[in-house]
Coordinates of C-alpha atoms and ligand atoms in Angstrom, one line a residue:
M1172 CA -5.7 15.6 -17.9
A1173 CA -8.6 13.3 -18.9
I1174 CA -6.5 10.4 -18.5
R1175 CA -6.4 10.5 -14.7
A1176 CA -10.0 10.1 -14.4
E1177 CA -9.8 7.8 -16.9
G1178 CA -8.9 5.2 -14.2
V1179 CA -7.4 1.7 -14.0
I1180 CA -10.1 -0.7 -15.7
A1181 CA -10.6 1.4 -18.6
R1182 CA -6.7 2.1 -18.6
W1183 CA -5.6 -1.3 -18.7
S1184 CA -8.9 -3.5 -19.5
D1185 CA -7.2 -5.8 -22.1
R1186 CA -4.3 -6.8 -19.4
L1187 CA -7.3 -7.2 -16.3
A1188 CA -8.5 -10.7 -16.0
L1189 CA -11.9 -9.1 -16.0
E1190 CA -14.9 -10.3 -18.0
P1191 CA -15.1 -7.5 -20.9
S1192 CA -18.7 -7.1 -20.1
A1193 CA -17.9 -5.9 -16.4
P1194 CA -18.8 -2.1 -15.9
H1195 CA -16.0 0.4 -16.3
I1196 CA -16.7 1.9 -13.4
T1197 CA -14.1 4.8 -11.8
L1198 CA -13.2 6.9 -8.9
G1199 CA -10.1 8.1 -10.7
E1200 CA -7.8 5.5 -9.4
G1201 CA -4.3 4.9 -10.6
N1202 CA -2.1 7.0 -12.8
T1203 CA 0.0 8.3 -9.7
P1204 CA 2.9 10.0 -10.2
C1205 CA 6.7 8.3 -9.8
V1206 CA 8.6 11.6 -8.0
E1207 CA 12.5 11.2 -8.3
S1208 CA 14.1 11.7 -4.8
L1209 CA 16.3 14.7 -4.2
T1210 CA 18.3 14.2 -1.0
I1211 CA 17.4 10.5 0.2
G1212 CA 18.5 8.7 -2.9
P1213 CA 21.6 10.6 -3.5
S1214 CA 23.1 10.5 0.2
L1215 CA 22.6 6.8 0.2
G1216 CA 24.6 6.7 -3.3
L1217 CA 21.6 5.3 -5.1
A1218 CA 21.8 6.0 -9.4
S1219 CA 18.2 7.0 -8.7
L1220 CA 15.5 6.4 -6.4
H1221 CA 11.9 7.1 -7.1
F1222 CA 9.0 7.3 -4.7
K1223 CA 5.5 6.0 -6.2
L1224 CA 3.1 8.2 -4.6
E1225 CA 0.3 5.9 -4.0
G1226 CA -1.4 8.0 -1.3
L1227 CA -2.7 10.1 -4.1
N1228 CA -5.3 7.7 -5.5
P1229 CA -8.7 8.6 -4.2
T1230 CA -9.0 7.1 -0.9
G1231 CA -5.7 8.1 0.0
S1232 CA -3.9 4.3 -0.4
F1233 CA -3.3 1.9 -3.3
K1234 CA -6.1 -0.4 -2.0
D1235 CA -8.3 1.5 -4.7
R1236 CA -6.5 -0.1 -7.7
G1237 CA -7.3 -3.4 -6.7
M1238 CA -10.8 -2.6 -5.0
V1239 CA -12.1 -0.8 -8.1
V1240 CA -11.6 -4.2 -10.2
A1241 CA -13.3 -6.2 -7.2
V1242 CA -16.2 -4.1 -7.0
A1243 CA -16.7 -4.1 -10.7
A1244 CA -16.9 -7.8 -10.9
A1245 CA -19.2 -8.2 -7.7
L1246 CA -21.2 -5.9 -9.9
Q1247 CA -21.1 -7.8 -13.0
A1248 CA -22.2 -10.8 -10.9
G1249 CA -25.2 -9.2 -9.5
S1250 CA -23.6 -9.1 -5.8
S1251 CA -25.6 -6.6 -3.4
A1252 CA -22.7 -6.4 -0.7
I1253 CA -19.4 -6.5 -0.1
I1254 CA -17.4 -7.2 3.1
C1255 CA -13.8 -7.3 4.2
A1256 CA -11.7 -7.3 7.0
S1257 CA -9.4 -4.5 7.3
T1258 CA -6.4 -2.7 9.0
G1259 CA -8.2 0.4 7.9
N1260 CA -7.0 1.2 4.3
T1261 CA -9.1 -1.5 2.6
S1262 CA -12.2 -0.8 4.5
A1263 CA -11.8 3.0 3.2
S1264 CA -11.6 1.8 -0.1
A1265 CA -14.4 -0.8 0.0
A1266 CA -16.9 2.0 1.6
A1267 CA -15.7 4.7 -0.8
Y1268 CA -16.8 2.5 -4.1
G1269 CA -19.4 0.5 -2.3
G1270 CA -21.1 3.5 -1.5
R1271 CA -20.8 5.1 -5.2
F1272 CA -21.7 2.2 -6.8
G1273 CA -24.7 1.1 -4.5
L1274 CA -23.5 -2.0 -2.9
R1275 CA -23.9 -2.3 1.1
T1276 CA -20.4 -2.5 2.5
I1277 CA -19.5 -4.3 5.8
V1278 CA -15.9 -3.9 7.1
V1279 CA -14.3 -5.5 10.3
V1280 CA -11.5 -4.2 12.2
P1281 CA -9.1 -4.9 14.8
R1282 CA -10.6 -2.8 18.1
G1283 CA -8.0 0.0 19.0
H1284 CA -5.7 -0.6 16.0
I1285 CA -7.0 1.6 13.2
A1286 CA -5.7 4.9 11.9
S1287 CA -8.1 7.5 12.9
G1288 CA -8.5 8.9 9.6
K1289 CA -9.3 5.1 7.9
L1290 CA -11.9 4.5 10.4
I1291 CA -13.6 8.0 9.7
Q1292 CA -13.7 7.3 5.9
A1293 CA -15.3 3.6 6.3
R1294 CA -17.8 5.6 8.6
V1295 CA -18.3 8.9 6.2
H1296 CA -18.8 6.5 3.1
G1297 CA -21.7 4.7 4.9
A1298 CA -20.2 1.1 5.7
T1299 CA -21.5 -0.9 8.4
V1300 CA -18.2 -0.9 10.8
V1301 CA -17.5 -3.9 13.1
S1302 CA -14.8 -3.7 15.4
I1303 CA -13.8 -7.2 17.1
D1304 CA -11.2 -7.9 20.0
G1305 CA -8.4 -9.6 17.9
A1306 CA -6.0 -8.7 15.3
F1307 CA -6.5 -8.9 11.9
D1308 CA -5.9 -12.2 10.9
L1309 CA -8.4 -13.3 13.2
A1310 CA -11.1 -10.6 11.6
L1311 CA -10.2 -12.1 8.3
R1312 CA -10.5 -15.6 9.3
V1313 CA -14.2 -14.5 10.9
V1314 CA -15.1 -12.7 7.8
R1315 CA -14.1 -15.5 5.7
E1316 CA -16.3 -17.9 7.4
L1317 CA -19.4 -15.5 7.0
C1318 CA -19.1 -15.4 3.4
A1319 CA -18.9 -19.7 3.5
H1320 CA -22.7 -18.7 4.1
H1321 CA -24.0 -15.5 3.1
P1322 CA -24.1 -14.1 -0.2
V1323 CA -22.1 -11.4 0.1
T1324 CA -18.8 -10.7 -1.8
L1325 CA -15.3 -11.0 0.2
V1326 CA -12.8 -7.8 -1.3
N1327 CA -9.9 -9.1 0.6
S1328 CA -7.1 -9.6 -1.3
V1329 CA -7.8 -13.1 -1.1
N1330 CA -10.2 -12.2 -4.1
P1331 CA -8.0 -12.5 -7.5
Y1332 CA -9.2 -9.3 -8.7
R1333 CA -7.9 -7.2 -6.1
I1334 CA -4.6 -8.8 -7.1
E1335 CA -5.2 -8.1 -11.0
G1336 CA -6.1 -4.5 -10.4
Q1337 CA -3.2 -3.9 -8.1
K1338 CA -0.7 -4.9 -10.4
T1339 CA -1.2 -2.0 -12.6
A1340 CA 0.9 -0.1 -10.2
A1341 CA 3.8 -2.0 -11.9
F1342 CA 2.8 -1.0 -15.4
E1343 CA 2.8 2.4 -14.6
I1344 CA 6.4 2.5 -13.3
V1345 CA 7.5 0.8 -16.5
D1346 CA 5.7 3.4 -18.3
E1347 CA 6.8 6.4 -16.5
L1348 CA 10.7 5.4 -15.8
G1349 CA 11.3 3.7 -19.3
D1350 CA 12.0 0.2 -17.9
A1351 CA 11.7 -1.8 -14.6
P1352 CA 13.9 -0.6 -11.8
E1353 CA 16.8 -2.8 -10.4
V1354 CA 15.2 -2.8 -6.9
L1355 CA 11.3 -2.3 -6.1
A1356 CA 11.0 -1.8 -2.3
L1357 CA 7.6 -1.8 -0.5
P1358 CA 6.1 -2.8 3.0
V1359 CA 4.6 -5.8 3.2
G1360 CA 1.4 -7.0 5.5
N1361 CA -1.1 -9.4 4.3
A1362 CA 1.3 -9.7 1.0
G1363 CA -1.3 -9.1 -1.8
N1364 CA 0.8 -5.8 -2.9
I1365 CA 4.0 -7.8 -3.0
T1366 CA 2.5 -10.4 -5.2
A1367 CA 0.5 -8.1 -7.4
Y1368 CA 3.8 -6.3 -8.6
W1369 CA 5.7 -9.2 -9.0
R1370 CA 3.0 -10.2 -11.4
G1371 CA 2.9 -7.0 -13.0
F1372 CA 6.7 -7.0 -13.5
R1373 CA 7.0 -10.2 -14.9
E1374 CA 4.0 -9.4 -17.5
E1375 CA 5.9 -6.3 -18.8
H1376 CA 9.0 -8.1 -18.9
R1377 CA 7.3 -11.3 -21.1
D1378 CA 5.8 -8.6 -23.5
G1379 CA 9.2 -7.0 -23.8
R1380 CA 8.1 -3.4 -22.5
A1381 CA 10.6 -4.1 -19.8
T1382 CA 14.0 -5.3 -20.3
R1383 CA 14.6 -6.4 -16.5
L1384 CA 12.9 -7.5 -13.6
P1385 CA 13.3 -5.6 -10.5
R1386 CA 14.6 -7.5 -7.0
M1387 CA 11.8 -7.4 -4.9
L1388 CA 12.8 -5.9 -1.4
G1389 CA 9.8 -6.4 1.0
G1390 CA 9.7 -4.6 4.6
Q1391 CA 7.9 -6.3 7.6
A1392 CA 7.8 -4.5 11.1
S1393 CA 10.1 -6.3 13.4
G1394 CA 7.0 -6.9 15.8
A1395 CA 5.1 -8.4 12.6
A1396 CA 7.3 -10.4 10.8
P1397 CA 6.3 -13.6 10.0
L1398 CA 7.6 -14.2 6.6
V1399 CA 11.1 -13.1 7.9
L1400 CA 10.6 -15.8 10.7
G1401 CA 9.2 -18.0 8.8
H1402 CA 5.9 -18.6 10.9
P1403 CA 2.8 -16.9 12.2
V1404 CA 3.1 -14.5 14.8
D1405 CA 0.1 -14.7 17.3
N1406 CA 0.1 -11.3 18.8
P1407 CA 1.8 -8.6 16.1
Q1408 CA 2.3 -5.1 17.1
T1409 CA 3.6 -2.1 15.3
V1410 CA 3.2 1.4 15.0
A1411 CA 2.4 0.7 11.2
T1412 CA -0.9 -0.4 11.8
A1413 CA -1.3 -1.1 7.7
I1414 CA 1.2 -3.9 8.2
R1415 CA 0.2 -5.1 11.8
I1416 CA -0.5 -8.8 10.4
G1417 CA 0.9 -12.0 11.8
N1418 CA -0.2 -14.4 9.1
P1419 CA -0.5 -13.0 5.6
A1420 CA -2.9 -14.7 3.3
S1421 CA -0.6 -14.1 -0.2
W1422 CA 2.2 -16.0 2.1
Q1423 CA 2.9 -18.1 -0.7
G1424 CA 3.1 -15.0 -3.3
A1425 CA 5.3 -13.3 -1.3
I1426 CA 8.1 -16.4 -0.9
D1427 CA 7.7 -16.7 -4.6
A1428 CA 8.5 -13.2 -5.5
R1429 CA 11.3 -12.7 -3.2
D1430 CA 12.8 -15.9 -4.7
Q1431 CA 12.4 -15.7 -8.1
S1432 CA 13.2 -12.1 -7.9
E1433 CA 16.3 -13.0 -6.1
G1434 CA 15.2 -10.3 -3.5
L1435 CA 14.8 -10.1 0.2
I1436 CA 11.9 -9.7 3.0
E1437 CA 13.6 -8.1 6.3
S1438 CA 12.3 -6.8 9.3
V1439 CA 12.8 -2.6 10.3
D1440 CA 11.9 -1.5 13.9
D1441 CA 9.2 0.8 14.6
A1442 CA 12.1 3.4 15.5
A1443 CA 13.6 2.9 11.9
I1444 CA 10.0 3.3 10.5
L1445 CA 9.0 6.5 12.0
D1446 CA 12.4 8.2 11.2
A1447 CA 12.2 7.0 7.5
Q1448 CA 8.7 8.5 7.5
R1449 CA 9.8 11.7 8.9
R1450 CA 12.8 12.3 6.6
I1451 CA 10.8 11.6 3.8
A1452 CA 8.2 14.5 4.8
R1453 CA 11.0 16.8 5.9
F1454 CA 13.5 16.3 2.8
E1455 CA 11.1 15.0 0.0
G1456 CA 7.9 16.8 0.8
I1457 CA 5.9 13.6 1.0
F1458 CA 3.7 13.0 4.0
C1459 CA 3.3 8.8 3.7
E1460 CA 2.0 7.0 6.3
P1461 CA 4.2 4.9 8.6
A1462 CA 3.7 1.4 6.9
S1463 CA 4.6 3.1 3.9
A1464 CA 7.9 4.4 5.1
A1465 CA 9.1 0.7 5.9
S1466 CA 9.7 0.6 2.3
L1467 CA 12.3 3.3 2.6
A1468 CA 13.6 1.5 5.8
V1469 CA 14.3 -1.6 4.5
L1470 CA 16.0 -0.1 1.5
E1471 CA 18.0 1.6 3.9
R1472 CA 18.9 -1.6 5.7
A1473 CA 19.5 -3.3 2.6
V1474 CA 22.3 -0.6 1.3
A1475 CA 23.8 -0.8 4.7
D1476 CA 24.2 -4.7 4.9
G1477 CA 25.7 -4.6 1.3
A1478 CA 22.8 -6.5 -0.1
V1479 CA 21.7 -3.5 -2.5
A1480 CA 24.8 -1.7 -4.4
P1481 CA 25.6 2.0 -4.6
G1482 CA 24.6 3.0 -8.3
T1483 CA 21.1 0.9 -8.0
H1484 CA 18.1 2.4 -9.7
A1485 CA 15.1 1.8 -7.0
V1486 CA 11.9 2.6 -6.5
C1487 CA 9.8 2.7 -3.1
V1488 CA 6.5 2.2 -3.2
L1489 CA 4.8 4.9 -0.4
T1490 CA 1.6 2.9 -0.2
G1491 CA -0.7 5.5 1.8
N1492 CA -1.0 9.0 3.0
G1493 CA 0.1 9.7 5.9
L1494 CA -2.7 12.5 6.7
K1495 CA -5.0 9.2 7.6
D1496 CA -2.7 8.9 10.6
P1497 CA -1.6 11.9 12.2
G1498 CA -1.4 10.4 15.7
A1499 CA 1.4 8.0 14.7
V1500 CA 4.1 11.5 14.1
E1501 CA 2.7 14.1 16.4
A1502 CA 4.7 13.1 19.3
S1503 CA 8.0 13.3 17.3
L1504 CA 7.1 16.9 16.0
S1505 CA 8.9 19.9 17.6
P1506 CA 6.4 22.1 19.5
I1507 CA 4.3 24.9 17.8
L1508 CA 5.4 28.3 19.0
E1509 CA 2.6 30.3 20.9
I1510 CA 2.8 34.1 21.0
P1511 CA 1.1 37.1 21.8
A1512 CA -0.5 38.7 18.1
D1513 CA 2.3 41.3 17.7
A1514 CA 5.1 41.5 15.1
D1515 CA 7.7 42.2 17.8
A1516 CA 7.0 39.0 19.4
L1517 CA 6.7 37.4 15.9
A1518 CA 10.4 38.6 15.1
R1519 CA 11.7 37.2 18.5
A1520 CA 10.2 33.9 18.0
I1521 CA 11.4 33.0 14.7
E1522 CA 14.6 34.7 15.5
A1523 CA 16.2 31.4 16.7
Ligands
PLP2621 C1 -2.5 -2.6 2.8 C2 -1.4 -1.7 2.9 C3 0.0 -2.1 3.2 C4 0.0 -3.4 2.9 O1 -0.1 -4.2 1.6 P1 -0.4 -6.0 1.7 O2 -0.7 -5.8 0.5 O3 -1.2 -6.1 3.0 O4 1.1 -6.4 2.0 C5 0.7 -1.5 3.4 N1 0.8 0.1 3.1 C6 -0.4 0.6 3.5 C7 -0.4 2.2 3.6 C8 -1.4 -0.4 3.1 O5 -3.0 0.1 3.2

């Protein structure tokens, strides 16, 4: 369908704070499906559970929604280079859009804590990749400092165009489901996305397209849960590298989304995250990355705690594609059956 290739800017141009003269560039981002859960939602007693498949964006994560708008604004401003700090997906997205639209792209990543697929994406699209000895928070500080003195456009989610583009996912959910859900669950790292969704849902409600506002349910990894603890975390640790962040840039946006929506931001441990990831893959046919599964893990925790009632209509945002980070799941998989190349051996092997 032509609508998929239309992209976020053309589809929502009248609702984005972007100069009308900015170029309508696209890689076909947005318009991702909202797929109903057949197994997990019913087993939790929910009235409905949908997964928003953001891993189907062009570079495999929701970052493309905001990146396309940030890059359009950079082009309009006459910029010739973009830069970001990244836990992986921002760098993949910046590199792809930068490469396609003729901008030099520089990405700064925490050494040793980037999923292999994401780092390959940044490199294959032609970005200059710099790794530092330190976590994302330090990389962002270094990049912001550089931007103060060099003519290069920062495309982290502190760039307001990123949040503008990302809010379109909330518009799409209302479009697809006919109303806002009662609960929207998503992972929270640097907290740009929870800020963006909350803005998007409020705009839908204000304009009469949604009859209600969802409660926002944020999932942080227990080793990287500054918003749950109420203070920054110096050395954040989690297998979910996309949310391995100790001092979120959009801290206040996340707190506002939580409090104004009467929602929650809770932590879930790595075992719960990986277990949720495995079940989404096994029973729903969707391979998301570990961070994405924090959305389901936190929803399950809230149902178990009684904070979310059975009979609720919920959506989990599956923020990124599991193919980016096969190493995170490999150890938990059952072994491959190795047999000689003959039909009898095959029959014996699959009997059990
Ligand atoms: C960036 C990212 C997140 C975290 O989003 P924030 O806006 O930083 O809170 C979660 N999951 C995936 C897959 C991501 O790429």
